[in-house]
CSV table of C-alpha atoms in Angstrom, one decimal:
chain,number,residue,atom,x,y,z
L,1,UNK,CA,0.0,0.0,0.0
L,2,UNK,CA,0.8,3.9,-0.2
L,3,UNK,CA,4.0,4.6,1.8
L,4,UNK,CA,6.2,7.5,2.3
L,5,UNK,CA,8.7,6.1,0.0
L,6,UNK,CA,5.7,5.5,-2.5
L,7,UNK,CA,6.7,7.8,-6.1
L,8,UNK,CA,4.1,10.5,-6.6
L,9,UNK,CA,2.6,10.3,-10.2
L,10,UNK,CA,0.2,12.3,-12.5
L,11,UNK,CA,-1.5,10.5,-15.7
L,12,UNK,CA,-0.3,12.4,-18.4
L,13,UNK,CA,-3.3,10.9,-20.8
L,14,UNK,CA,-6.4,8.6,-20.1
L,15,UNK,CA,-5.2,5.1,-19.0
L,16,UNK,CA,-7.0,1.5,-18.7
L,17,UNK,CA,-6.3,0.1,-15.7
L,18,UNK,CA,-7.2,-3.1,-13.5
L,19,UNK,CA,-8.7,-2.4,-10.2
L,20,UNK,CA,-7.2,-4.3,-7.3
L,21,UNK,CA,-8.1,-6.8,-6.4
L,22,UNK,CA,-11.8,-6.8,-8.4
L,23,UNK,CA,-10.1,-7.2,-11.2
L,24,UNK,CA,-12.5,-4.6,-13.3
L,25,UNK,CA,-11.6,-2.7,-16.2
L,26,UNK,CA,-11.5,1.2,-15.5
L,27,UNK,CA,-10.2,4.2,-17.5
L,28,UNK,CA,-8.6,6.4,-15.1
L,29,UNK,CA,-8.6,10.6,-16.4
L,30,UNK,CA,-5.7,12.4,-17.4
L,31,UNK,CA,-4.9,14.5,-14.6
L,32,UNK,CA,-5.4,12.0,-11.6
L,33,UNK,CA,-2.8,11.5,-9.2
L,34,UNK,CA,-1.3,9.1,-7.2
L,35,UNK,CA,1.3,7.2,-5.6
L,36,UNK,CA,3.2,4.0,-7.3
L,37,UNK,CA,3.3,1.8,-4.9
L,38,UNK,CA,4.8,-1.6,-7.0
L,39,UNK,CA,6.4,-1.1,-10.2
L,40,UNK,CA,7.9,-5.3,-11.0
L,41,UNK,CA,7.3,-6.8,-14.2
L,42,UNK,CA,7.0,-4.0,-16.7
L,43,UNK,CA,3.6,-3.2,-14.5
L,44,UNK,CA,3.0,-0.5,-12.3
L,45,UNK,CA,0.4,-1.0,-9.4
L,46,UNK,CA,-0.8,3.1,-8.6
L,47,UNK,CA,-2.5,4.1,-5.1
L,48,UNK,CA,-5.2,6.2,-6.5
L,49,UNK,CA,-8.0,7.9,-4.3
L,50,UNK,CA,-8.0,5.1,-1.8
L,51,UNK,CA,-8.2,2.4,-4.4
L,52,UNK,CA,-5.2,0.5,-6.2
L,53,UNK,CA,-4.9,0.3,-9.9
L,54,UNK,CA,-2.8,-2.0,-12.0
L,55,UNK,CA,-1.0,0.1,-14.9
L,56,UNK,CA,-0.1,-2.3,-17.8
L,57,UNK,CA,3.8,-1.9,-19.0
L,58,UNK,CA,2.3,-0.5,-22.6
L,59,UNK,CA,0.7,1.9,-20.8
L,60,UNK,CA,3.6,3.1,-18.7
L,61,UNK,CA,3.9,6.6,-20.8
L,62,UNK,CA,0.3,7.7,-19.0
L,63,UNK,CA,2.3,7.4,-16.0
L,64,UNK,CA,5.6,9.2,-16.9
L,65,UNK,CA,7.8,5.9,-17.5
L,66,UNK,CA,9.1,3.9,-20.6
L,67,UNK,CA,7.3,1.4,-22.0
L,68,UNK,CA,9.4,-2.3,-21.4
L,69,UNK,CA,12.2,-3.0,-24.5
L,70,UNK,CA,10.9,-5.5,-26.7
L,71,UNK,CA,12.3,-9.0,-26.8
L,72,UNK,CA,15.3,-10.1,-28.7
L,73,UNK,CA,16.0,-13.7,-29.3
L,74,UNK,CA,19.2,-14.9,-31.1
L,75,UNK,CA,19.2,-15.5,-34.5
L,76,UNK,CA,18.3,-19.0,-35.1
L,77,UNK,CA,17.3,-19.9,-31.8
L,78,UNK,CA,16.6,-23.7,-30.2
L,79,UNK,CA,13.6,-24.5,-28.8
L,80,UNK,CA,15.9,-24.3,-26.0
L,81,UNK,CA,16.6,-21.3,-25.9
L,82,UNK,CA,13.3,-20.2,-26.5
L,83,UNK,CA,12.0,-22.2,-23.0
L,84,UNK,CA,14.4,-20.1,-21.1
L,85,UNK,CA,13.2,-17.2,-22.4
L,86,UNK,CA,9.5,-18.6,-21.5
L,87,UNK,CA,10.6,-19.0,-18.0
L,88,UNK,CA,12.3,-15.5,-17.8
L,89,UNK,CA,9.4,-13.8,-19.1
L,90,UNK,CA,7.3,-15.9,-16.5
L,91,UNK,CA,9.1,-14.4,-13.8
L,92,UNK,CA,8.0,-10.6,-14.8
L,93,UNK,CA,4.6,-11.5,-14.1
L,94,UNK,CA,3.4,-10.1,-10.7
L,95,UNK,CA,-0.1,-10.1,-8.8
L,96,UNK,CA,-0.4,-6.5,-8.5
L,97,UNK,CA,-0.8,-7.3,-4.6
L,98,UNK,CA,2.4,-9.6,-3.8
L,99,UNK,CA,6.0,-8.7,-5.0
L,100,UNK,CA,6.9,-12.2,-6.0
L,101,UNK,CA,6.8,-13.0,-9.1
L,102,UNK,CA,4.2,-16.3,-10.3
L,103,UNK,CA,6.7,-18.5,-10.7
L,104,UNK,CA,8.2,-18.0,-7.0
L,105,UNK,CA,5.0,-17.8,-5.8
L,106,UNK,CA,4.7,-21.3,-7.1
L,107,UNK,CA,1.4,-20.8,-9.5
L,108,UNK,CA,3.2,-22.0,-12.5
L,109,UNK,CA,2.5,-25.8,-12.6
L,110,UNK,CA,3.9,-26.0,-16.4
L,111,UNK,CA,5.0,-24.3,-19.2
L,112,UNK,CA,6.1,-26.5,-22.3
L,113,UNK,CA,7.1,-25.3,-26.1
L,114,UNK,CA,6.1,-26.8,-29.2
L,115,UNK,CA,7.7,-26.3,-32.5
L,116,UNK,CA,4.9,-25.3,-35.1
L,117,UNK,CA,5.1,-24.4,-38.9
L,118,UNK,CA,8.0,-22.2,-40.3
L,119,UNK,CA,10.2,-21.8,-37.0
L,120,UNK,CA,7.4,-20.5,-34.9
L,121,UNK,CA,6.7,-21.9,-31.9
L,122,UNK,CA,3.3,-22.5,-29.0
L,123,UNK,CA,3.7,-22.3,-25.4
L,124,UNK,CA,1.2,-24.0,-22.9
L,125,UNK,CA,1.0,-22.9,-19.6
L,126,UNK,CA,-0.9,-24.4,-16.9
L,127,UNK,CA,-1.4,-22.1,-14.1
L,128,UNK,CA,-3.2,-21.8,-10.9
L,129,UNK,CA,-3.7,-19.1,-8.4
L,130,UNK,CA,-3.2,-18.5,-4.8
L,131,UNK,CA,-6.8,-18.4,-4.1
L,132,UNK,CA,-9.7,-19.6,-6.4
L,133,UNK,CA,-12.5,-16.9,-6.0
L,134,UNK,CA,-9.2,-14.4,-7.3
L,135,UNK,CA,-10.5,-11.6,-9.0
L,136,UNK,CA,-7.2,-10.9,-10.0
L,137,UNK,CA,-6.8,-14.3,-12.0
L,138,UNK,CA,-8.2,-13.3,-15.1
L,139,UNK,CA,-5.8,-10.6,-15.3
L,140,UNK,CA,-2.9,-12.7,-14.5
L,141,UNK,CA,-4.1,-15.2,-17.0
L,142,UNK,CA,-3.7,-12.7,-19.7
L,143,UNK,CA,-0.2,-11.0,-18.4
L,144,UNK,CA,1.3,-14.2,-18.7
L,145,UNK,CA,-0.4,-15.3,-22.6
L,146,UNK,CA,0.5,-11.5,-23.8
L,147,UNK,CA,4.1,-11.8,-22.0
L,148,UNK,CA,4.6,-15.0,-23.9
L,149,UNK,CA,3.0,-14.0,-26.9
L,150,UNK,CA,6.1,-10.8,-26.6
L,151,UNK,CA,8.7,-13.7,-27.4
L,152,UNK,CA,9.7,-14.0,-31.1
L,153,UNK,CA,8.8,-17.0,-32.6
L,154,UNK,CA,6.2,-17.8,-30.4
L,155,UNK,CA,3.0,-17.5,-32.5
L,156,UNK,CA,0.4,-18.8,-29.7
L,157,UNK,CA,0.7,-19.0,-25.8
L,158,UNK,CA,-2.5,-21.2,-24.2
L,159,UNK,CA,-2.5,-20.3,-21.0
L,160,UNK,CA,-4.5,-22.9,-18.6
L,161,UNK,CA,-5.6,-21.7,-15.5
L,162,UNK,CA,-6.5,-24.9,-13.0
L,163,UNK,CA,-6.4,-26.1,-9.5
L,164,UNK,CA,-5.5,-29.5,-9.5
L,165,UNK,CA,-3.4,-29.7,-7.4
L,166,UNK,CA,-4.7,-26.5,-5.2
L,167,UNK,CA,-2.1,-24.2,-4.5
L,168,UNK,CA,-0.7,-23.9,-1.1
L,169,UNK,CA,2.1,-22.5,0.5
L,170,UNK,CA,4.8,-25.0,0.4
L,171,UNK,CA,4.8,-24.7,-3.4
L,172,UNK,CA,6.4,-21.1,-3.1
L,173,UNK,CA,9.9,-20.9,-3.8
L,174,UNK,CA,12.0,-20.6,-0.2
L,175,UNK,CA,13.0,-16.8,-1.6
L,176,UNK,CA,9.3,-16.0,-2.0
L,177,UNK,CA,8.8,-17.6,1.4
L,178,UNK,CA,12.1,-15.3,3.0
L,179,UNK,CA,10.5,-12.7,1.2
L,180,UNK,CA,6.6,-13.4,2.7
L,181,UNK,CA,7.8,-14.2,6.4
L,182,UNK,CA,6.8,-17.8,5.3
L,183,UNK,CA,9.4,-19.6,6.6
């Protein structure tokens, strides 16, 4: 939440945002203003008239900050290669609530590459999230396909979101743990 150290921001333009943790689709006005108070990922979560916002990476401009660099992948690339960049990827995708990233939080059961047609490839992710009734999940659900889909080469990412097995805490990396007083 909104601390002293929080960065004070204006919104130079009109911005879509995610409230947190509804998960509902607002526009908020040029001219608001408000506090970042997580910026991991490429995303920005904003403190906003007593509410929290997520701020999508492309959208970073509204808020006075660059946009992410897109992704560069070695000419002629493995399938290899490309799974690590999968995983690294993975790991800028944040709930907008927790600093850990989805993978050290454990909500990444799988995430495989398949060689399609003409050197492009498909990733399937299955995913699960911390709690089911989320409202954040379809918003994490679609970080991680459009953070995938940011990779060249990668034509498709399906991104399965289930809970089998349910998530608990024991699946969280012992860094996220450290990190959540989990230990």
């Amino acid at each position: 939440m909104y601390s002293r150290s929080s960065e004070p921001v204006r919104f130079e333009r009109d911005c879509a945002a995610v409230l947190v943790p509804q998960g509902e689709e607002v526009t908020l006005p040029a001219g608001s203003a408000g506090y970042i108070t997580q910026a991991l990922g490429g995303s920005y979560t904003v403190f906003v008239e007593g509410n929290l916002f997520r701020i999508a990476g492309r959208d970073a401009d509204a808020i006075g900050k660059e946009p992410p660099a897109p992704l560069e992948l070695p000419e002629g690339a493995d399938d290899t290669a490309v799974e690590q960049l999968v995983w690294k990827q993975l790991r800028t995708c944040f709930d907008p609530e927790i600093p850990i990233n989805v993978v050290d939080l454990g909500l990444v059961y799988e995430a495989v590459v398949h060689p399609a047609d003409a050197g492009a490839r498909t990733v399937e992710v299955k995913m699960t999230l911390t709690a089911p009734g989320c409202g954040m999940g379809d918003i994490l659900v679609d970080d991680v396909r459009s953070k995938l889909e940011m990779i060249p080469t990668v034509r498709e990412a399906d991104v399965e979101l289930v809970f089998d097995p349910p998530w608990n805490q024991t699946m969280m990396s012992e860094a996220a743990r450290l990190e959540t007083g989990m230990l």
